[in-house]
Amino acid sequence: DTAVSQTPKYLVTQMGNDKSIKCEQNLGHDTMYWYKQDSKKFLKIMFSYNNKELIINETVPNRFSPKSPDKAHLNLHINSLELGDSAVYFCASSQAGSYNEQFFGPGTRLTVL
Amino acid sequence: AQKITQTQPGMFVQEKEAVTLDCTYDTSDQSYGLFWYKQPSSGEMIFLIYQGSYDEQNATEGRYSLNFQKARKSANLVISASQLGDSAMYFCAMKGAGSYQLTFGKGTKLSVIP
């Protein structure tokens, strides 16, 4: 059973389009995250939800909007895609608490043409 | 604010040898957690090992051990008996008490030579 799953795994789209990435976890965790990994492999937090409430909202363009319909899902919607949005996006989940590791999804490679 | 520094962009190690990947951190938190993740070329992020700031003993998980030196603010990963499958990017990360997010270093690319 996949613990944290993301769809799609690859996403190729044109500039200006709107796209969504879905994330689901079956670990019963309270907290979910979106990270962005750039072309230099640097990972940076974008958003975090705890029990469906937004708790971290880093400085990302407001074209990015997370949505958490329930504790097990955290989707990422991106409007008006730009070339610079090309990256790998990782969803992760953990139990609340500082000492619990985060489990990552397989990543979604977004390419904007 | 928290900061993780990994000074080795790339490392090579002979198969079956041990290797140490460096990680230093900076935080004003008294309580925090340190993590290491592995990212093979297939792209997934795999959790390896965790060390709490108040843990007296260094963490170990199989061939992985964490050399934690609190006064130096370092949390180096030691991989013993390297295998070809250990070739990957390795990321050090930390999380402060009460914080939800992980702060990552820039990673070290480890290549194991047969």
Tab-separated table of C-alpha atoms in Angstrom:
chain	number	residue	atom	x	y	z
A	1	ASP	CA	0.000	0.000	0.000
A	2	THR	CA	1.343	3.384	-0.960
A	3	ALA	CA	1.654	5.619	2.101
A	4	VAL	CA	1.717	9.018	0.384
A	5	SER	CA	0.611	9.137	-3.226
A	6	GLN	CA	0.616	11.958	-5.736
A	7	THR	CA	-0.962	12.296	-9.131
A	8	PRO	CA	0.163	12.906	-11.726
A	9	LYS	CA	3.809	11.875	-11.581
A	10	TYR	CA	4.650	13.970	-14.624
A	11	LEU	CA	2.885	17.090	-15.815
A	12	VAL	CA	3.834	18.950	-18.985
A	13	THR	CA	1.839	22.036	-19.812
A	14	GLN	CA	1.921	25.384	-21.557
A	15	MET	CA	2.514	28.737	-19.925
A	16	GLY	CA	-0.665	30.360	-18.757
A	17	ASN	CA	-2.547	27.128	-18.075
A	18	ASP	CA	-4.081	26.132	-14.745
A	19	LYS	CA	-3.206	22.728	-13.284
A	20	SER	CA	-3.719	20.705	-10.127
A	21	ILE	CA	-1.651	18.108	-8.326
A	22	LYS	CA	-3.400	15.728	-5.967
A	23	CYS	CA	-1.990	14.181	-2.823
A	24	GLU	CA	-3.391	11.513	-0.557
A	25	GLN	CA	-1.972	9.809	2.518
A	26	ASN	CA	-3.278	6.653	4.162
A	27	LEU	CA	-1.104	6.877	7.279
A	28	GLY	CA	-3.674	8.609	9.452
A	29	HIS	CA	-1.383	11.621	9.867
A	30	ASP	CA	-2.628	15.002	11.034
A	31	THR	CA	-0.300	17.192	9.055
A	32	MET	CA	0.419	17.459	5.334
A	33	TYR	CA	2.890	19.562	3.398
A	34	TRP	CA	3.873	20.745	-0.047
A	35	TYR	CA	7.529	21.213	-0.881
A	36	LYS	CA	9.124	22.501	-4.068
A	37	GLN	CA	12.445	21.097	-5.294
A	38	ASP	CA	14.156	23.317	-7.826
A	39	SER	CA	16.580	22.379	-10.587
A	40	LYS	CA	19.482	22.572	-8.126
A	41	LYS	CA	17.737	20.033	-5.887
A	42	PHE	CA	16.986	22.556	-3.158
A	43	LEU	CA	13.855	21.663	-1.179
A	44	LYS	CA	11.711	24.409	0.252
A	45	ILE	CA	8.458	24.293	2.179
A	46	MET	CA	5.498	25.915	0.481
A	47	PHE	CA	2.467	25.058	2.603
A	48	SER	CA	1.463	22.975	5.545
A	49	TYR	CA	-1.964	21.929	6.785
A	50	ASN	CA	-2.766	20.503	10.189
A	51	ASN	CA	-6.193	18.934	10.550
A	52	LYS	CA	-7.335	20.717	7.402
A	53	GLU	CA	-6.172	24.118	8.645
A	54	LEU	CA	-3.427	26.094	6.955
A	55	ILE	CA	-0.492	26.544	9.352
A	56	ILE	CA	2.406	27.385	7.052
A	57	ASN	CA	2.143	29.605	4.038
A	58	GLU	CA	5.595	30.548	2.877
A	59	THR	CA	6.254	33.313	0.436
A	60	VAL	CA	4.878	31.750	-2.688
A	61	PRO	CA	2.936	33.534	-5.430
A	62	ASN	CA	-0.794	33.588	-4.778
A	63	ARG	CA	-1.189	31.710	-8.045
A	64	PHE	CA	-0.516	28.663	-5.846
A	65	SER	CA	-3.455	27.601	-3.739
A	66	PRO	CA	-3.569	24.526	-1.532
A	67	LYS	CA	-6.846	22.847	-0.703
A	68	SER	CA	-7.437	20.242	1.959
A	69	PRO	CA	-10.884	18.652	1.687
A	70	ASP	CA	-10.058	16.286	4.569
A	71	LYS	CA	-7.112	15.190	6.697
A	72	ALA	CA	-6.013	12.607	4.159
A	73	HIS	CA	-5.863	14.904	1.137
A	74	LEU	CA	-3.948	18.030	0.274
A	75	ASN	CA	-4.164	19.234	-3.297
A	76	LEU	CA	-2.164	21.975	-4.962
A	77	HIS	CA	-3.734	24.162	-7.597
A	78	ILE	CA	-1.592	26.455	-9.732
A	79	ASN	CA	-3.058	29.233	-11.855
A	80	SER	CA	-1.449	30.965	-14.829
A	81	LEU	CA	1.605	28.726	-14.908
A	82	GLU	CA	4.970	30.338	-15.602
A	83	LEU	CA	8.263	28.933	-16.841
A	84	GLY	CA	9.776	29.375	-13.380
A	85	ASP	CA	7.188	27.047	-11.880
A	86	SER	CA	8.958	24.105	-13.497
A	87	ALA	CA	10.170	21.949	-10.612
A	88	VAL	CA	9.438	18.773	-8.714
A	89	TYR	CA	6.650	19.171	-6.172
A	90	PHE	CA	6.585	16.843	-3.193
A	91	CYS	CA	3.711	16.178	-0.909
A	92	ALA	CA	4.545	14.890	2.588
A	93	SER	CA	2.735	13.964	5.766
A	94	SER	CA	3.555	13.447	9.418
A	95	GLN	CA	1.990	13.147	12.810
A	96	ALA	CA	1.995	16.444	14.618
A	97	GLY	CA	5.031	16.955	16.867
A	98	SER	CA	8.586	17.954	16.238
A	99	TYR	CA	10.066	14.511	16.442
A	100	ASN	CA	8.064	12.713	13.840
A	101	GLU	CA	9.606	12.164	10.465
A	102	GLN	CA	7.812	13.324	7.388
A	103	PHE	CA	6.888	10.749	4.795
A	104	PHE	CA	7.180	11.977	1.246
A	105	GLY	CA	5.202	11.179	-1.842
A	106	PRO	CA	6.976	10.199	-5.064
A	107	GLY	CA	6.958	13.756	-6.389
A	108	THR	CA	5.353	15.404	-9.398
A	109	ARG	CA	7.688	16.719	-12.066
A	110	LEU	CA	6.064	19.825	-13.533
A	111	THR	CA	7.424	21.155	-16.803
A	112	VAL	CA	6.067	24.434	-18.125
A	113	LEU	CA	6.764	25.104	-21.804
B	1	ALA	CA	15.327	31.096	11.845
B	2	GLN	CA	16.950	27.779	11.169
B	3	LYS	CA	19.729	27.015	8.762
B	4	ILE	CA	21.318	23.796	7.558
B	5	THR	CA	24.707	23.746	5.862
B	6	GLN	CA	26.043	20.833	3.877
B	7	THR	CA	29.468	21.811	2.607
B	8	GLN	CA	30.142	18.802	0.386
B	9	PRO	CA	28.310	19.102	-2.940
B	10	GLY	CA	29.725	15.740	-4.021
B	11	MET	CA	31.526	12.815	-2.423
B	12	PHE	CA	33.052	9.609	-3.711
B	13	VAL	CA	33.547	6.451	-1.685
B	14	GLN	CA	34.860	3.022	-2.509
B	15	GLU	CA	32.401	0.178	-2.151
B	16	LYS	CA	32.538	-1.439	1.322
B	17	GLU	CA	34.244	1.621	2.827
B	18	ALA	CA	32.648	3.950	5.367
B	19	VAL	CA	31.792	7.545	4.490
B	20	THR	CA	30.834	10.609	6.512
B	21	LEU	CA	28.513	13.266	5.131
B	22	ASP	CA	28.792	16.586	6.926
B	23	CYS	CA	25.942	18.665	8.262
B	24	THR	CA	26.041	21.725	10.477
B	25	TYR	CA	23.025	23.615	11.673
B	26	ASP	CA	22.078	26.884	13.245
B	27	THR	CA	19.063	27.483	15.422
B	28	SER	CA	18.025	29.468	18.469
B	29	ASP	CA	15.642	26.717	19.580
B	30	GLN	CA	16.597	24.743	22.657
B	31	SER	CA	14.714	21.696	21.461
B	32	TYR	CA	14.871	20.461	17.886
B	33	GLY	CA	15.090	17.394	15.723
B	34	LEU	CA	17.624	16.520	13.039
B	35	PHE	CA	16.821	14.256	10.107
B	36	TRP	CA	18.602	12.697	7.162
B	37	TYR	CA	16.882	11.801	3.926
B	38	LYS	CA	18.144	9.937	0.867
B	39	GLN	CA	17.036	10.777	-2.653
B	40	PRO	CA	18.106	8.219	-5.255
B	41	SER	CA	18.070	9.016	-8.958
B	42	SER	CA	14.495	7.705	-9.119
B	43	GLY	CA	13.504	10.829	-7.184
B	44	GLU	CA	11.708	9.670	-4.057
B	45	MET	CA	12.664	11.006	-0.630
B	46	ILE	CA	13.508	8.252	1.834
B	47	PHE	CA	13.784	8.930	5.559
B	48	LEU	CA	16.969	7.445	7.018
B	49	ILE	CA	17.566	8.522	10.583
B	50	TYR	CA	16.527	10.968	13.299
B	51	GLN	CA	18.312	12.591	16.249
B	52	GLY	CA	16.620	14.644	18.949
B	53	SER	CA	18.536	17.510	20.485
B	54	TYR	CA	18.140	16.028	23.963
B	55	ASP	CA	19.085	12.501	22.969
B	56	GLU	CA	22.249	11.543	24.801
B	57	GLN	CA	23.168	8.713	22.498
B	58	ASN	CA	23.896	8.983	18.798
B	59	ALA	CA	21.145	7.533	16.659
B	60	THR	CA	21.801	4.388	14.652
B	61	GLU	CA	19.720	2.601	12.026
B	62	GLY	CA	21.391	-0.378	10.455
B	63	ARG	CA	24.386	0.882	8.457
B	64	TYR	CA	23.489	4.501	9.195
B	65	SER	CA	24.601	6.359	12.259
B	66	LEU	CA	24.405	9.996	13.173
B	67	ASN	CA	27.446	11.602	14.752
B	68	PHE	CA	25.766	14.286	16.840
B	69	GLN	CA	27.985	16.953	18.387
B	70	LYS	CA	25.670	19.462	19.990
B	71	ALA	CA	28.313	21.970	21.053
B	72	ARG	CA	29.612	22.110	17.500
B	73	LYS	CA	26.078	22.085	16.073
B	74	SER	CA	26.923	19.241	13.783
B	75	ALA	CA	24.950	16.154	12.822
B	76	ASN	CA	27.055	14.156	10.423
B	77	LEU	CA	25.736	11.015	8.765
B	78	VAL	CA	28.018	8.002	8.743
B	79	ILE	CA	27.317	5.204	6.300
B	80	SER	CA	29.275	2.039	7.005
B	81	ALA	CA	30.156	-0.618	4.424
B	82	SER	CA	28.987	1.452	1.442
B	83	GLN	CA	26.999	-0.300	-1.251
B	84	LEU	CA	26.414	0.670	-4.866
B	85	GLY	CA	22.778	1.322	-3.979
B	86	ASP	CA	23.890	4.052	-1.588
B	87	SER	CA	24.683	6.293	-4.557
B	88	ALA	CA	22.184	9.136	-4.162
B	89	MET	CA	21.638	12.674	-2.921
B	90	TYR	CA	21.596	12.964	0.857
B	91	PHE	CA	19.795	15.775	2.622
B	92	CYS	CA	20.179	16.909	6.194
B	93	ALA	CA	17.141	18.649	7.671
B	94	MET	CA	15.955	20.047	10.960
B	95	LYS	CA	12.756	20.991	12.700
B	96	GLY	CA	12.453	23.205	15.749
B	97	ALA	CA	10.193	22.501	18.689
B	98	GLY	CA	6.675	23.557	17.904
B	99	SER	CA	7.546	23.960	14.254
B	100	TYR	CA	5.893	21.966	11.526
B	101	GLN	CA	8.264	22.503	8.657
B	102	LEU	CA	11.555	20.860	7.819
B	103	THR	CA	14.427	23.114	6.815
B	104	PHE	CA	16.707	21.326	4.377
B	105	GLY	CA	20.345	21.681	3.451
B	106	LYS	CA	21.415	21.791	-0.174
B	107	GLY	CA	22.339	18.132	-0.204
B	108	THR	CA	25.421	16.024	-0.894
B	109	LYS	CA	25.637	13.771	-3.916
B	110	LEU	CA	27.292	10.515	-2.920
B	111	SER	CA	28.760	8.240	-5.553
B	112	VAL	CA	29.874	4.743	-4.586
B	113	ILE	CA	32.634	3.364	-6.767
B	114	PRO	CA	32.876	-0.408	-7.364
